[in-house]
mmCIF file of C-alpha atoms in Angstrom:
data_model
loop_
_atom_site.group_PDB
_atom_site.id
_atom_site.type_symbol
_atom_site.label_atom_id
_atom_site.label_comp_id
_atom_site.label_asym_id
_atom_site.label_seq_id
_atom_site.Cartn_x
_atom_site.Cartn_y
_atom_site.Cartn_z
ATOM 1 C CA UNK A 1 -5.750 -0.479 -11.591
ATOM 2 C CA UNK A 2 -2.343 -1.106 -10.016
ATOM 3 C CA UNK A 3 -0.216 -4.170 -11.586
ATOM 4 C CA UNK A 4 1.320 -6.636 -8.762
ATOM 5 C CA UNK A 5 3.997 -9.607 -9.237
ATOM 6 C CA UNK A 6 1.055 -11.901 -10.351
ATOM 7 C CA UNK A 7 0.697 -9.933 -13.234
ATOM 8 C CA UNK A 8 4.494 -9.939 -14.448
ATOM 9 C CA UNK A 9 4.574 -13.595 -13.966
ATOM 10 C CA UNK A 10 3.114 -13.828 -17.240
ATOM 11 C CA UNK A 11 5.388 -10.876 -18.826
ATOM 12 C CA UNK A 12 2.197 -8.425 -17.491
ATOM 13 C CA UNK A 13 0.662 -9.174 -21.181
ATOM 14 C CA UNK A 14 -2.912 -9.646 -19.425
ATOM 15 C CA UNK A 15 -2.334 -6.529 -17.465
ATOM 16 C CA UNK A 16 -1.284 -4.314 -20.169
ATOM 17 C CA UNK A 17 -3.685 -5.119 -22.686
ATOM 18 C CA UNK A 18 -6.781 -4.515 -19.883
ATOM 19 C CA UNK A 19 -5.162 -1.310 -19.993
ATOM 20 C CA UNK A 20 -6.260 0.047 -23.204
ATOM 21 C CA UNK A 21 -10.242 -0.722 -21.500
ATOM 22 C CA UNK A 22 -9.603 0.998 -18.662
ATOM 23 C CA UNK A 23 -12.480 3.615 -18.085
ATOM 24 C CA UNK A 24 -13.154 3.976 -22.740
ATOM 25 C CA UNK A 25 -14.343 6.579 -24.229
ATOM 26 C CA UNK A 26 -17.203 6.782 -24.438
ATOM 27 C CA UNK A 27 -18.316 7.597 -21.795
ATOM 28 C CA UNK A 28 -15.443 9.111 -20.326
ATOM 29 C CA UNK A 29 -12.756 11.523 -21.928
ATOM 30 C CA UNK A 30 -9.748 10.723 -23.015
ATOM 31 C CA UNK A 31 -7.911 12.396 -20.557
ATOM 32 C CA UNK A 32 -9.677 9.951 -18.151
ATOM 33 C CA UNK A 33 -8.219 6.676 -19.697
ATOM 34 C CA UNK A 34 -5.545 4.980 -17.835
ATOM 35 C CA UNK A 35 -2.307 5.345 -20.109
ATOM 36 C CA UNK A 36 0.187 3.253 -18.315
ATOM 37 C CA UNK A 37 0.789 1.101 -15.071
ATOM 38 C CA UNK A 38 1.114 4.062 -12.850
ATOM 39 C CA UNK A 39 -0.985 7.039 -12.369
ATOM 40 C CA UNK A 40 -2.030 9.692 -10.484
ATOM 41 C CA UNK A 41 -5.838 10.209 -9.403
ATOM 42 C CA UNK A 42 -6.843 14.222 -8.420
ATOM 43 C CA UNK A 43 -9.681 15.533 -6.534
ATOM 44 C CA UNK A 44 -11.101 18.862 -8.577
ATOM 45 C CA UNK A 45 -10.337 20.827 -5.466
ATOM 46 C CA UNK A 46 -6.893 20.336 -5.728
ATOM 47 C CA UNK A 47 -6.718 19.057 -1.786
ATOM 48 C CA UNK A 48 -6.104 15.239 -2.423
ATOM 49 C CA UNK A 49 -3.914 13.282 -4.661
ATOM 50 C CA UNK A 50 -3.628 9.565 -5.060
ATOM 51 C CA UNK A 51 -0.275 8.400 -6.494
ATOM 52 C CA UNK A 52 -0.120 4.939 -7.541
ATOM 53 C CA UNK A 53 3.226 3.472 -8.425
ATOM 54 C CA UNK A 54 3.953 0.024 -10.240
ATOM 55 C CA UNK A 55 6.303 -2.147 -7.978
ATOM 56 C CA UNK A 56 5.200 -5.012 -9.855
ATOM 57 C CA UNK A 57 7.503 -4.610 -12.862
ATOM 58 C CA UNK A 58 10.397 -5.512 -11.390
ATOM 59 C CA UNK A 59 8.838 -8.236 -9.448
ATOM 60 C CA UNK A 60 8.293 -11.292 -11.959
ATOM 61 C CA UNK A 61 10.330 -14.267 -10.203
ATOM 62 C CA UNK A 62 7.525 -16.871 -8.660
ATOM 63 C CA UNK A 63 10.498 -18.512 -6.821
ATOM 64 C CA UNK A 64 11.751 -15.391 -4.951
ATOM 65 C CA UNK A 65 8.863 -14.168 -3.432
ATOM 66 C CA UNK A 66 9.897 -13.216 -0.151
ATOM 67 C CA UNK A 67 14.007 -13.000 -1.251
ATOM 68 C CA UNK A 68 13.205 -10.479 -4.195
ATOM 69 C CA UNK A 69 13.818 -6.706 -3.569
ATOM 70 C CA UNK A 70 11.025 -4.975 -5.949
ATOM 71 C CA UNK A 71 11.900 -1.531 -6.994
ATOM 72 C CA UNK A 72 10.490 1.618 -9.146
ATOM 73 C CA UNK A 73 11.639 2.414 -12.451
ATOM 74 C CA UNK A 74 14.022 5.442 -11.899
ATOM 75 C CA UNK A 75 11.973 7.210 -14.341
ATOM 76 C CA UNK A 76 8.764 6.564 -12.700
ATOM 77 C CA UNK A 77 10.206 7.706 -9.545
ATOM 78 C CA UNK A 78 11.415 10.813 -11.164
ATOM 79 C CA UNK A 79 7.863 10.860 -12.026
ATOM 80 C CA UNK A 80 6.443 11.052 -8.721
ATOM 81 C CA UNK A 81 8.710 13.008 -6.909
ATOM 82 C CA UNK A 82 7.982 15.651 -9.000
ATOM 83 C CA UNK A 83 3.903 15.012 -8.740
ATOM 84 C CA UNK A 84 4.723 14.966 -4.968
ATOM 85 C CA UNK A 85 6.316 17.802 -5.230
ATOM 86 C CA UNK A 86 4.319 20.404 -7.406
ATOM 87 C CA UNK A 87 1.276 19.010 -5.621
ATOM 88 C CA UNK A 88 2.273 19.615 -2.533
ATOM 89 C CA UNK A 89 3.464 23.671 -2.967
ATOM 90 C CA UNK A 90 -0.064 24.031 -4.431
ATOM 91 C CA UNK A 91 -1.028 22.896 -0.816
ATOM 92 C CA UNK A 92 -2.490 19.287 -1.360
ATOM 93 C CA UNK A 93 -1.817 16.196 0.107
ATOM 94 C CA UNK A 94 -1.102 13.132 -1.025
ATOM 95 C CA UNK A 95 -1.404 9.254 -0.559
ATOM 96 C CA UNK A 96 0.431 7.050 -1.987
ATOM 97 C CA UNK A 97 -0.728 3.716 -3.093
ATOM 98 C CA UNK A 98 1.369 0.469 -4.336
ATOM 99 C CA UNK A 99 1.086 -3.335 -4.493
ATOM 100 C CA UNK A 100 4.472 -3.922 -2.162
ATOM 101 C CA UNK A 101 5.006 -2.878 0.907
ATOM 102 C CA UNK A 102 7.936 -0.356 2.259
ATOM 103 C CA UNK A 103 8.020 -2.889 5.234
ATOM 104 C CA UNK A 104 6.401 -5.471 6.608
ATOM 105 C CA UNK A 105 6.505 -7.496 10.523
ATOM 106 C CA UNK A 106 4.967 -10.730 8.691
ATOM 107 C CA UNK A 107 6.159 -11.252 5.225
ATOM 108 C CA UNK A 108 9.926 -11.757 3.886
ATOM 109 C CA UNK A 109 11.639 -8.789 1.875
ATOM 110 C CA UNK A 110 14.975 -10.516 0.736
ATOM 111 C CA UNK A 111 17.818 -10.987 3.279
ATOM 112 C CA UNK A 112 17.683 -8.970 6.969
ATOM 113 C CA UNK A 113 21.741 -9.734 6.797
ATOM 114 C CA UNK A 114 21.839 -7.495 3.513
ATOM 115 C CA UNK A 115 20.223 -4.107 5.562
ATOM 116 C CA UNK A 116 21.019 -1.519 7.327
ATOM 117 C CA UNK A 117 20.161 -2.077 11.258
ATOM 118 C CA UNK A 118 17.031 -0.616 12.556
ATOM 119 C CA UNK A 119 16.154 -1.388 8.467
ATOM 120 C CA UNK A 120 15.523 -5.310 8.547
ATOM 121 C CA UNK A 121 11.763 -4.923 8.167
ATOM 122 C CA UNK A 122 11.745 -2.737 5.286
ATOM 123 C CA UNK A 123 12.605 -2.991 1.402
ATOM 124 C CA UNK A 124 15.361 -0.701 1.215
ATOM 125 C CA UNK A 125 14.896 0.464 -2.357
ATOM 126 C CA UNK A 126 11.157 1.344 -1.599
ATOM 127 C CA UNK A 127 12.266 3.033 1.685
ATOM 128 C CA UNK A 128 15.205 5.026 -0.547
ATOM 129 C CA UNK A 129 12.290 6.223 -2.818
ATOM 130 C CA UNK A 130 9.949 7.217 0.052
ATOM 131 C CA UNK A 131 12.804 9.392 1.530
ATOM 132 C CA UNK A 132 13.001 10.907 -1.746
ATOM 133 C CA UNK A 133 9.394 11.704 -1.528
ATOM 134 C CA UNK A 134 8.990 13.217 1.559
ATOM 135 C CA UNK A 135 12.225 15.108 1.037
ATOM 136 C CA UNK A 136 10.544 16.986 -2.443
ATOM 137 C CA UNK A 137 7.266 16.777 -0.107
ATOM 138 C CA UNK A 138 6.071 19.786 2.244
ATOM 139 C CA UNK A 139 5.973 18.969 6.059
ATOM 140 C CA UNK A 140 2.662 16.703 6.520
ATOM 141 C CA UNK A 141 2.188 16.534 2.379
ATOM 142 C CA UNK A 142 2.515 12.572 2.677
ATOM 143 C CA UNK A 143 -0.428 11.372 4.290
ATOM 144 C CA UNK A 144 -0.056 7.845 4.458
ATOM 145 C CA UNK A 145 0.978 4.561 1.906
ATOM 146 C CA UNK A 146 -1.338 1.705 1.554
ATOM 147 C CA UNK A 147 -0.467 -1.381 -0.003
ATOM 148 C CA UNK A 148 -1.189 -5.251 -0.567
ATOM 149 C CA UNK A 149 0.817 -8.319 -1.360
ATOM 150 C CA UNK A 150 0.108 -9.990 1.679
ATOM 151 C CA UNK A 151 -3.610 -11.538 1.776
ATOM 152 C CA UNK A 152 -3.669 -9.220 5.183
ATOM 153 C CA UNK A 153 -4.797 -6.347 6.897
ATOM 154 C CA UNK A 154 -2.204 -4.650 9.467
ATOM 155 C CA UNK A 155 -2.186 -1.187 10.541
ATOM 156 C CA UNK A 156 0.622 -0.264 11.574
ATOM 157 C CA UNK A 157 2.119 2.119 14.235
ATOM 158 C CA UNK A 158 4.344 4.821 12.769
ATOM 159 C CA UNK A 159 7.569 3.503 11.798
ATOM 160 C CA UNK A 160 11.046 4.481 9.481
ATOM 161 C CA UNK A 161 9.359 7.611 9.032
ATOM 162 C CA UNK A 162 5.914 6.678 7.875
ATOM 163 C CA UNK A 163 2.924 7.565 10.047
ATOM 164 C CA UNK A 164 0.752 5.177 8.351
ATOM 165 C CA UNK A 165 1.917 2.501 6.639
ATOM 166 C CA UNK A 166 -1.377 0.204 5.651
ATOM 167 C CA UNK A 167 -1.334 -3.770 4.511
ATOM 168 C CA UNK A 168 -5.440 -3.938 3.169
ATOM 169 C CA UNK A 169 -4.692 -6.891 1.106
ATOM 170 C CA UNK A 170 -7.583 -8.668 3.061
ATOM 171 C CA UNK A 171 -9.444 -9.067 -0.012
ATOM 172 C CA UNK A 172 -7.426 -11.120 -1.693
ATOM 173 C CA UNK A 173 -7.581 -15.122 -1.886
ATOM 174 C CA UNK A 174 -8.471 -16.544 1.429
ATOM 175 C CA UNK A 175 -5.875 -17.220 4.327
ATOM 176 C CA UNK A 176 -6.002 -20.165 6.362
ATOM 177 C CA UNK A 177 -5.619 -20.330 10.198
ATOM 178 C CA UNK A 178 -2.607 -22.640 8.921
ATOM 179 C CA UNK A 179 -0.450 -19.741 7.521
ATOM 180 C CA UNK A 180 -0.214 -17.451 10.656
ATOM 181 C CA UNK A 181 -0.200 -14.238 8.873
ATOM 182 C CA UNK A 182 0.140 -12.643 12.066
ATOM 183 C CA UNK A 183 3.295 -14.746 12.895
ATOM 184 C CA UNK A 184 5.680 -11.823 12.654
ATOM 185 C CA UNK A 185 9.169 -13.109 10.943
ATOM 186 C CA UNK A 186 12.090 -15.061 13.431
ATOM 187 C CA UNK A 187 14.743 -12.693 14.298
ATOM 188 C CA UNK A 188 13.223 -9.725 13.026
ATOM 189 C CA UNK A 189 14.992 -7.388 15.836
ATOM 190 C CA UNK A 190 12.685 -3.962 16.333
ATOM 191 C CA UNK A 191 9.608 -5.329 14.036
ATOM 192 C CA UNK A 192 6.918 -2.458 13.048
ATOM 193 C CA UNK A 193 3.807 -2.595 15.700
ATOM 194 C CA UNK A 194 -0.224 -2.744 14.961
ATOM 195 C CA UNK A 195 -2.408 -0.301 16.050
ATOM 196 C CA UNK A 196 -4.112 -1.603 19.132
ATOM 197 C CA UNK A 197 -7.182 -2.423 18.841
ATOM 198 C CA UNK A 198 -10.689 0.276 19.642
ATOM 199 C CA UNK A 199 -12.373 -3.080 21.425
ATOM 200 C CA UNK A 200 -9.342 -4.810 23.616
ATOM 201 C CA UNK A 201 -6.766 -1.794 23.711
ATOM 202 C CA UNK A 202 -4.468 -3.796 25.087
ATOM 203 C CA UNK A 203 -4.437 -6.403 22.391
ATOM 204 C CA UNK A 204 -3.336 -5.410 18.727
ATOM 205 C CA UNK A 205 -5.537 -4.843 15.791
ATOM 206 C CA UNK A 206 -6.033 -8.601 13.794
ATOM 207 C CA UNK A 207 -9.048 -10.295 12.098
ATOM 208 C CA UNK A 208 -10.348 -12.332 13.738
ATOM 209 C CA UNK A 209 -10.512 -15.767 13.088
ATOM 210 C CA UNK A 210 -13.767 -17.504 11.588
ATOM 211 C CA UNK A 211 -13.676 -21.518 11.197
ATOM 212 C CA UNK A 212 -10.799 -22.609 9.233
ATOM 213 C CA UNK A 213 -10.209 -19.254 7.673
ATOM 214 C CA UNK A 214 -10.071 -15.212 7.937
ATOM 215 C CA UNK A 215 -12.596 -13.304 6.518
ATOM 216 C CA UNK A 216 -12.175 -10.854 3.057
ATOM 217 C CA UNK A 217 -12.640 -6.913 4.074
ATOM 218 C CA UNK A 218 -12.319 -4.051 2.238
ATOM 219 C CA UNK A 219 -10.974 -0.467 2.944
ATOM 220 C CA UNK A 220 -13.334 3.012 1.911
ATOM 221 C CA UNK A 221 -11.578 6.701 1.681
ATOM 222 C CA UNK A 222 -13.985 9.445 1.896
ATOM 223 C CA UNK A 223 -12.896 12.757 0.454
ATOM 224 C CA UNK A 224 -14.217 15.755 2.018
ATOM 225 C CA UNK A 225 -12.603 18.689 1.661
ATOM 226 C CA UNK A 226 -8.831 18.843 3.463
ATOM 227 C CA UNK A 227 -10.656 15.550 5.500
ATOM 228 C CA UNK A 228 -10.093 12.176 4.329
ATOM 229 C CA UNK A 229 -11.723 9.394 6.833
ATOM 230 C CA UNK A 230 -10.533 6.183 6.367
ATOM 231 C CA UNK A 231 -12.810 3.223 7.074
ATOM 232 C CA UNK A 232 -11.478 -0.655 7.792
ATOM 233 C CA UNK A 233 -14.124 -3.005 6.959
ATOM 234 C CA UNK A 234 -14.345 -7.276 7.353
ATOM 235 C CA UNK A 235 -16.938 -8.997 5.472
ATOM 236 C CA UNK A 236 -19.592 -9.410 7.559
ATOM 237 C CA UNK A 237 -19.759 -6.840 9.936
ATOM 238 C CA UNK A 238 -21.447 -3.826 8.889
ATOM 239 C CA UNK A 239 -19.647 -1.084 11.240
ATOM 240 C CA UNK A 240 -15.686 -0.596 10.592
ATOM 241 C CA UNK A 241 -13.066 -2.399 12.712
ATOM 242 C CA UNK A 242 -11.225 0.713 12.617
ATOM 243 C CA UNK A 243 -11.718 4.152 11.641
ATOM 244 C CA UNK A 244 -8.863 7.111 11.480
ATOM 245 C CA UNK A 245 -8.398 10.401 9.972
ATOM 246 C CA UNK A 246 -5.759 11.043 7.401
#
């Protein structure tokens, strides 16, 4: 389990504690035990990797949500760069998972005046790290970044270097028609693009809205061999809105 900026608003002393109960032994081994707030998950065929890095830790401000500039640890991104890395010349792949995003058309990451152009959309720490990964990386070793934060799901078009960036925060608390998380942000010159949509290709790839409210979804990797399929689910409907191929 990943830690977000809910969790450090308390000093992460809920979080940290869970830790310790994370998958016990018994029944499982002790090399199965979550040891810390960032991991890295393995299938036994060596062709799939999940990395999941903590960008909560630095993220423990409730008054500067969308002004606050999250970051890794330096020594957790030493950390992955040289999972990415090792994993990679062994001939796996690997996705990387995280609470923030690298960048986002709807929700505020600090100040657009404070980046570099073509850069306003992204968190330019998070974007320095992912360079760093995909410069230890082989070509094609990063096969995509999903991420939460915003109560959302957006797929995104390729963008800064990232084939597929993924917002599945969509099962978080509900949103209200209100909020307009689809509003993207005034000003935001060159903002990333959604997928367009399998039923209205024309149109981008949203929930839809139901009453007052959008619905909760969920997101399902299978694992097959060098395959992953990746399936986009809303509550409610029992066939995928989307489905894509890692």
């Amino acid at each position: 389990t990943l830690t977000g900026n809910h969790d450090m608003y308390s000093g992460g002393g809920g979080y940290y504690q869970l830790i310790g109960e994370v998958n016990p032994a018994p029944p499982f081994t002790a090399e199965e035990q979550q040891k810390a707030s960032y991991f890295s998950l393995r299938t036994l065929d060596g062709a799939w990797q999940l990395l999941a890095m903590d960008t909560g830790l630095h993220d423990h401000d409730p008054f500067a949500v969308e002004t606050g500039v999250t970051f890794l640890d330096p020594l957790e991104e030493a950390w992955h760069v040289d999972k990415i890395q090792r994993f990679s010349q062994a001939g796996g792949r690997t996705i990387l998972l995280s609470h923030h995003p690298m960048f986002s058309a709807f929700g505020g990451i600090g100040t657009m005046a404070s980046k570099k152009p073509g850069e306003e959309a992204a968190n330019p720490k998070l974007l320095e790290s992912y360079r760093k990964f995909t410069a230890a990386a082989t070509p094609n070793a990063i096969a995509g970044w999903f991420w939460g934060h915003e109560h959302n799901l957006c797929i995104y078009q390729p963008y800064l270097g990232l084939d597929k960036g993924r917002c599945i925060g969509h099962g978080a608390i509900p949103v209200l028609a209100e909020q307009q998380p689809y509003k993207v942000i005034a000003g935001l010159p060159n903002p990333p693009q959604l997928v367009p949509d399998p039923s209205q290709p024309s149109k981008p790839l949203q929930l839809p809205l139901i009453g007052p409210e959008y619905p909760h979804g969920y997101v399902l990797l299978r694992l097959a061999g060098a395959r992953c399929r990746v399936e986009y689910y809303m509550v409610g409907r029992p066939t995928p809105m989307y489905v894509e191929e890692l």
